[in-house]
Short mmCIF file of C-alpha atoms in Angstrom, two decimals:
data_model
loop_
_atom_site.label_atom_id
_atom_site.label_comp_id
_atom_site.label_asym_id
_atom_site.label_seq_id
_atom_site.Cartn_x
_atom_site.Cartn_y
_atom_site.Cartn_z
CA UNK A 1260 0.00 0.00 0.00
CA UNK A 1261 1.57 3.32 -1.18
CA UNK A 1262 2.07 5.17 2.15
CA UNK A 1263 2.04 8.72 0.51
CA UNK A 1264 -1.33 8.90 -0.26
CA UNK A 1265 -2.73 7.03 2.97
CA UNK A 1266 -4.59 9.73 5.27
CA UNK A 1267 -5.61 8.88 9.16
CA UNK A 1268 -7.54 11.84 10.70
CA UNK A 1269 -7.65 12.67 13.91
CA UNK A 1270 -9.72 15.16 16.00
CA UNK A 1271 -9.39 15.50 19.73
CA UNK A 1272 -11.24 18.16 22.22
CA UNK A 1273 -9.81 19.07 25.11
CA UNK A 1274 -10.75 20.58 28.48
CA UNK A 1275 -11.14 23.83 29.47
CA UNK A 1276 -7.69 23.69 31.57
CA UNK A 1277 -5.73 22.76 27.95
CA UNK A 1278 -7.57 25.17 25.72
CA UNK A 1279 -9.39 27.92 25.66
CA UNK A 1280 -13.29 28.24 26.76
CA UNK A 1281 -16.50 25.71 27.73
CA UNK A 1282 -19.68 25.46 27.82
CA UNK A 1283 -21.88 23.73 30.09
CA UNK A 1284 -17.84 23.05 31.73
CA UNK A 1285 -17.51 21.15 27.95
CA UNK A 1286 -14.66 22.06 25.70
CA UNK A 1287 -14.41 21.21 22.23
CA UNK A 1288 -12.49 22.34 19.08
CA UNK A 1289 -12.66 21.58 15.03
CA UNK A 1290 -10.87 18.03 14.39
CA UNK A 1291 -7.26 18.51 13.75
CA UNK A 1292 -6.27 16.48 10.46
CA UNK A 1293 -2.52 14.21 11.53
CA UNK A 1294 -1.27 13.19 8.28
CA UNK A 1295 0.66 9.65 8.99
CA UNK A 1296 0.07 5.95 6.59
CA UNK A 1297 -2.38 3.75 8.08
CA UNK A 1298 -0.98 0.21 9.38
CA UNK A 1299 0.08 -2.73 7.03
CA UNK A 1300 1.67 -6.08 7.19
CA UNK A 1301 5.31 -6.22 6.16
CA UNK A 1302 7.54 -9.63 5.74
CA UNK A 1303 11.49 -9.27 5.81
CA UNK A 1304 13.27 -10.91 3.14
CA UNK A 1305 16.49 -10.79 4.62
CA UNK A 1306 17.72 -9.86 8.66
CA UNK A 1307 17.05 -6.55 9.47
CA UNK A 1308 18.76 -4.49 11.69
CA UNK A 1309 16.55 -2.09 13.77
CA UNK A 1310 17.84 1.42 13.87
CA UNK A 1311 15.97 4.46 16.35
CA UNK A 1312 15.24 7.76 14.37
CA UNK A 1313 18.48 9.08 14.17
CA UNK A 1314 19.56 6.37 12.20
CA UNK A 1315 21.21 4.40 14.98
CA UNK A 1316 21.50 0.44 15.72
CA UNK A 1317 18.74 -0.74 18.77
CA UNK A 1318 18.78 -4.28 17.49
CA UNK A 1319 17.55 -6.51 14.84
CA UNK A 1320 14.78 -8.83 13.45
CA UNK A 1321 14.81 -12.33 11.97
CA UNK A 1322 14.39 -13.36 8.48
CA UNK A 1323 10.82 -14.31 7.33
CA UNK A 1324 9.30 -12.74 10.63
CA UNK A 1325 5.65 -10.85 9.47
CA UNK A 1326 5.23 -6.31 11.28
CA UNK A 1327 3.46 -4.60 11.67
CA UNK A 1328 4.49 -1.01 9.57
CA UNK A 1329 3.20 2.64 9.73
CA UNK A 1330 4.26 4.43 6.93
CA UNK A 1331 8.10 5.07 5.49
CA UNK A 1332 10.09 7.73 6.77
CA UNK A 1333 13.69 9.12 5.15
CA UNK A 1334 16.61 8.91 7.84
CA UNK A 1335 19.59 10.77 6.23
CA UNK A 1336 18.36 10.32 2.88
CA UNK A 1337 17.14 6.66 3.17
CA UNK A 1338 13.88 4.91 3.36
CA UNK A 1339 12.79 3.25 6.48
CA UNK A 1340 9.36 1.32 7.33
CA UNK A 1341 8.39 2.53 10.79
CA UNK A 1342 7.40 -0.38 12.95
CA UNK A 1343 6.14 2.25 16.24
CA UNK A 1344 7.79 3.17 19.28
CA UNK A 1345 10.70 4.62 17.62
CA UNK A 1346 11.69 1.76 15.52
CA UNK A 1347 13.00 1.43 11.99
CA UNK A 1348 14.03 -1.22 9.37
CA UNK A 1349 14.95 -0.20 5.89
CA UNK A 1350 12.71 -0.63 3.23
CA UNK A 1351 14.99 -3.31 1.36
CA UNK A 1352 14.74 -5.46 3.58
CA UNK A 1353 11.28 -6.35 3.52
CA UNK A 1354 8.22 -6.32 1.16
CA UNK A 1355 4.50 -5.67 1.18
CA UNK A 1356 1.95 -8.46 2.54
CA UNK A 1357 -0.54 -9.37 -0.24
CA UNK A 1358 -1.23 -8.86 -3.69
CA UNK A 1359 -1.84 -5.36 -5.21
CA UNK A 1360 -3.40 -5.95 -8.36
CA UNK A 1361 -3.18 -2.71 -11.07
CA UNK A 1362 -5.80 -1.17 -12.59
CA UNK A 1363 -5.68 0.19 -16.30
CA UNK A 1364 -5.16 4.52 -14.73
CA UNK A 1365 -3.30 5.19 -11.50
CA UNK A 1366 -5.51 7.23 -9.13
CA UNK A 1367 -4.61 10.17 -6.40
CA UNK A 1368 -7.48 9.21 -4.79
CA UNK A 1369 -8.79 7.02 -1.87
CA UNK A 1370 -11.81 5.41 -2.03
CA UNK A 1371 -13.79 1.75 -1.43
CA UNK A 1372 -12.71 -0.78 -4.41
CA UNK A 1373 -15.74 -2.13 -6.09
CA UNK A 1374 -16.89 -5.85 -4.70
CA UNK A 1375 -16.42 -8.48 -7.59
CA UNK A 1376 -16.91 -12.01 -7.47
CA UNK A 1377 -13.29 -12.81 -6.86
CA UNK A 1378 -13.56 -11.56 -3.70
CA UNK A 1379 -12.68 -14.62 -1.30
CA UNK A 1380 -14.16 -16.50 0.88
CA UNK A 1381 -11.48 -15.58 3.26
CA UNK A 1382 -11.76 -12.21 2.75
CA UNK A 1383 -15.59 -12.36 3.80
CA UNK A 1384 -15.15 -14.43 6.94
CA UNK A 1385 -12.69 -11.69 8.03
CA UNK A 1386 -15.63 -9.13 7.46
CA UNK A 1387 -17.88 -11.29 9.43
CA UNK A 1388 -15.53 -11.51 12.30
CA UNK A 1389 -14.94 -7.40 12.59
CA UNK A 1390 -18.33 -6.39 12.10
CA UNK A 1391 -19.62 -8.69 15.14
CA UNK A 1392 -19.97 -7.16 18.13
CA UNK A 1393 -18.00 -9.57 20.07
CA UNK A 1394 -14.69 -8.26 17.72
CA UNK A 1395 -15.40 -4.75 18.54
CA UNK A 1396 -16.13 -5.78 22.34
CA UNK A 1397 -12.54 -7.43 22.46
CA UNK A 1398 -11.47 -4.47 20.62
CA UNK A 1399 -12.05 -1.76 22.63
CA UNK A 1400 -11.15 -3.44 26.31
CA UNK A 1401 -7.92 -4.36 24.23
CA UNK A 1402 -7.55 -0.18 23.73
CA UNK A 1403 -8.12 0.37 27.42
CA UNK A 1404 -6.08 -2.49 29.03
CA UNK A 1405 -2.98 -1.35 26.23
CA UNK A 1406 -3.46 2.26 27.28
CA UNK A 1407 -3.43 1.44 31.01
CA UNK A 1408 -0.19 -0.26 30.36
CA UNK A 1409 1.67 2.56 28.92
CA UNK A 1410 0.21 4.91 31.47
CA UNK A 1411 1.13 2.37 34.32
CA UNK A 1412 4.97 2.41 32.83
CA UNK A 1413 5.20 5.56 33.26
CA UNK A 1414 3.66 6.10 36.33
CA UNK A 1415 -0.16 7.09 35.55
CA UNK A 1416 -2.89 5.49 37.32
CA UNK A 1417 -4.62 3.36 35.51
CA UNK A 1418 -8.41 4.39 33.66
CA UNK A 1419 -11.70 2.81 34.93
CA UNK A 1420 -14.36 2.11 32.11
CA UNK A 1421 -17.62 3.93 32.81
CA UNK A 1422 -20.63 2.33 31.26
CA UNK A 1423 -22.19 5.34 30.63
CA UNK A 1424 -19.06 6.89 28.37
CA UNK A 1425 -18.43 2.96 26.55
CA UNK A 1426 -22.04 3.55 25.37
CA UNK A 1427 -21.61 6.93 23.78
CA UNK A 1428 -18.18 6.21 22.74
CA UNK A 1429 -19.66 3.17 20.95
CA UNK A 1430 -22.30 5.39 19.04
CA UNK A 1431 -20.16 7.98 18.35
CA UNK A 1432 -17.95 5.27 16.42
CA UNK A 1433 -21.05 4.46 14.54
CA UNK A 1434 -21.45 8.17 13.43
CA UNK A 1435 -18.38 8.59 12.04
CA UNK A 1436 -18.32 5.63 9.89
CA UNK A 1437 -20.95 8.05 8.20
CA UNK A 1438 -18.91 11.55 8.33
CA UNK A 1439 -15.53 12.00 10.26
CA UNK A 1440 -15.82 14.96 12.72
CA UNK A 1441 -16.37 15.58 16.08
CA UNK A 1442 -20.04 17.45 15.35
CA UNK A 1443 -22.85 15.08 15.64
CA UNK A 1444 -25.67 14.30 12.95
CA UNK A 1445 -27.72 16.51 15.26
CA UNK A 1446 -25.38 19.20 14.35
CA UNK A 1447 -24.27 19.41 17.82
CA UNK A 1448 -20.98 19.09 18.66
CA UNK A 1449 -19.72 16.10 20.54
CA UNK A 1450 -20.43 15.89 25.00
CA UNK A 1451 -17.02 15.27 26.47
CA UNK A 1452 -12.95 14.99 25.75
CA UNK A 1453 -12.45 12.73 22.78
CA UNK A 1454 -10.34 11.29 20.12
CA UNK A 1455 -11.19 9.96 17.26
CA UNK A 1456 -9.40 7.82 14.81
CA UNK A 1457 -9.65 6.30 11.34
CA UNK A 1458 -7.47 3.37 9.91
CA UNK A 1459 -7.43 0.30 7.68
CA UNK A 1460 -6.72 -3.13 9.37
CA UNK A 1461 -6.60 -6.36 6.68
CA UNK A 1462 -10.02 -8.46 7.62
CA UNK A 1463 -7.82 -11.45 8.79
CA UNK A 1464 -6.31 -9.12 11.68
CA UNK A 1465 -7.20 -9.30 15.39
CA UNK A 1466 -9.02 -7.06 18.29
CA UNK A 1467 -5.70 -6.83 20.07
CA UNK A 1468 -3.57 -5.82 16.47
CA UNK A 1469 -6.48 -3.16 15.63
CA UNK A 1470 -6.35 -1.44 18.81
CA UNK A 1471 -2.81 -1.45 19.04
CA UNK A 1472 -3.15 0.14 15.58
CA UNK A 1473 -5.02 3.16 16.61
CA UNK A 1474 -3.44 3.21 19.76
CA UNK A 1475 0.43 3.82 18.18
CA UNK A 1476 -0.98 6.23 16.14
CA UNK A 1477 -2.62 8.12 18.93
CA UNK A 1478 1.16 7.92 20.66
CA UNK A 1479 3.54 7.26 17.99
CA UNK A 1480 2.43 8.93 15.13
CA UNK A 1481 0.95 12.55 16.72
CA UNK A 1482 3.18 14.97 15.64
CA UNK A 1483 0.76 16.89 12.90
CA UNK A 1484 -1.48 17.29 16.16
CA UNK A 1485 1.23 18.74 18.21
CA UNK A 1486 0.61 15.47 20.07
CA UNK A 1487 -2.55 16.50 21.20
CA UNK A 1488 -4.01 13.10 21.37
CA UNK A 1489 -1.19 11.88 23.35
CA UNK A 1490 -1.31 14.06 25.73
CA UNK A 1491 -4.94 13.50 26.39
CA UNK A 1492 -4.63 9.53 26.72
CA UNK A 1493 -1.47 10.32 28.72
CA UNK A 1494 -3.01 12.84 31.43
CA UNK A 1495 -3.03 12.72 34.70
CA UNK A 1496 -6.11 14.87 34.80
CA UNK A 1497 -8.51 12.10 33.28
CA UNK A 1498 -10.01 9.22 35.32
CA UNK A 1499 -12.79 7.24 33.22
CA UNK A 1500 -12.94 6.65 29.97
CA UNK A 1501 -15.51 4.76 27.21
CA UNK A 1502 -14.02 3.05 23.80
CA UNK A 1503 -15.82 2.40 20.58
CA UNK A 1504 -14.95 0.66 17.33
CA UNK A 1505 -16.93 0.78 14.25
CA UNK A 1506 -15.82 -0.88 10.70
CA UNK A 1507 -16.81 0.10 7.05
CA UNK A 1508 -19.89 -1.70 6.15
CA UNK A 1509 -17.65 -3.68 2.83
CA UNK A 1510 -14.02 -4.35 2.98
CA UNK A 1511 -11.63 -3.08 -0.53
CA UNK A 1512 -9.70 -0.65 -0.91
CA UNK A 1513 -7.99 1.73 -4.01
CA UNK A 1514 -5.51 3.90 -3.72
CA UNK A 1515 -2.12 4.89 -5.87
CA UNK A 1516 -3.40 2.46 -8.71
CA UNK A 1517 -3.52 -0.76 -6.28
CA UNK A 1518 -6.55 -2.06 -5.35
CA UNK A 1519 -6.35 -3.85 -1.79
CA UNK A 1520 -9.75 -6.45 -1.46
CA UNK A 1521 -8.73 -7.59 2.05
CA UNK A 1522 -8.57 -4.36 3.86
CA UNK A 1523 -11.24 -3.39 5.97
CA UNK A 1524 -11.57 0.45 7.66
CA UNK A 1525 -12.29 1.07 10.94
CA UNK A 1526 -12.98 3.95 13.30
CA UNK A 1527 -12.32 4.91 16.91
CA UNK A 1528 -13.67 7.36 19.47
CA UNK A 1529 -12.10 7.92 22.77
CA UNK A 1530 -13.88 9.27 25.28
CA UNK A 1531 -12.34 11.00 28.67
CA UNK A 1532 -13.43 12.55 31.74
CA UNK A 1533 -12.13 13.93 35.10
CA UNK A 1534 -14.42 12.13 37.62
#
């Protein structure tokens, strides 16, 4: 998947304590667009050695072993897959998972590929599996029990789920299958801190890979947000929180002239509160 043309977007609103006003003690602000490549599978073809983002050695990575990557980055003039958390393997030492098949016209635009009857079986038993609510169940408690990990290392206490939040996290997932922005179909805007999130996972992939997904992106991959979104999963302030998923009704996918059957996109909303 060409990695230049990829988009995830972002949007996160904050409390009245990070920026400026509220009302009804609710802050919000317009979505803020992070460009970064959504998540694929790589395979290496050969060793690779893992360098940090100043092109230094951290370790390395057997032959034939399938990553997770997030896009290519240039480290003094070379090409690197990023594999999250810092981590880097150059892009000749692996290769794309999956078949890209090439249309007649190469396109600058994203958009669903067209079901056809070579779709496979495979393909729709993945769909099946995301689309249950048991998948996006797993999902989300994957999210929060990943997040409460990184906040534990570094010295956070930990978030409780509220039922109340999961429940409007979960429709607010729904909604932006439909339209991508923190204002509601009611045209209102949206009730408390959140994130939101858009990506591509292949239909074969897990509830623990697909929130770990969204989850590096959120604190890996921030930087066109200032790290906004980080900094929101990451603060101290914050003491419940409510996770929704929500996938694409069809899985396919076009972009750069390659057509990608088996990926599926899914959304994410985050939602936070002090109490």
């Amino acid at each position: 998947m060409n990695n230049k043309l990829i988009k995830i977007t972002m949007g996160v609103g904050l409390s009245a304590a990070m920026l400026l006003g509220s009302v009804a003690g609710v802050s919000q602000v317009e979505p803020q667009i992070v460009q970064a490549a959504r998540s694929y599978k790589i395979k290496l073809n050969y060793k690779a050695v893992v360098y940090n983002a100043r092109g230094q050695r951290k370790g390395a990575l057997k032959n034939g072993r399938t990553v997770t990557a997030y896009g290519i980055k240039k480290i003094h003039g070379k090409r690197y897959y990023s594999l999250g958390a810092g981590k880097y393997i150059k892009v000749a030492t692996a290769s794309k998972v999956g078949k890209a098949a090439q249309p007649a016209q190469n396109t600058t635009t994203e958009q669903p590929a067209a079901n056809t009857e070579s779709t496979s079986a495979s393909s729709k038993s993945g769909l099946m599996s995301l689309n249950n609510s048991k998948f996006k169940e797993e999902a989300a408690e994957s999210f929060v029990n990943q997040l409460n990990e990184m906040r534990s290392q570094r010295g956070l206490h930990k978030l409780t789920v509220k039922p109340a939040l999961k429940a409007y996290a979960q429709t607010r997932a729904n909604e932006i299958v439909a339209k991508f922005s923190h204002i509601r179909p009611n045209g209102k805007r949206t009730s408390y801190e959140e994130n939101i999130g858009l990506n591509s996972v292949q239909v074969s992939t897990t509830p623990q890979e697909a929130a770990k997904a969204l989850l590096d992106e959120f604190i890996y991959h921030d930087q066109g947000s200032n790290w906004a979104h980080k900094k929101s999963l990451l603060s101290k302030a914050n003491k419940t929180i409510g996770v929704g998923f929500a996938f694409e009704a069809k899985p396919g996918m076009a972009t750069q002239g390659n057509k990608y059957p088996d990926y599926l996109g899914d959304r994410i909303a985050v939602n936070l509160q002090t109490h």
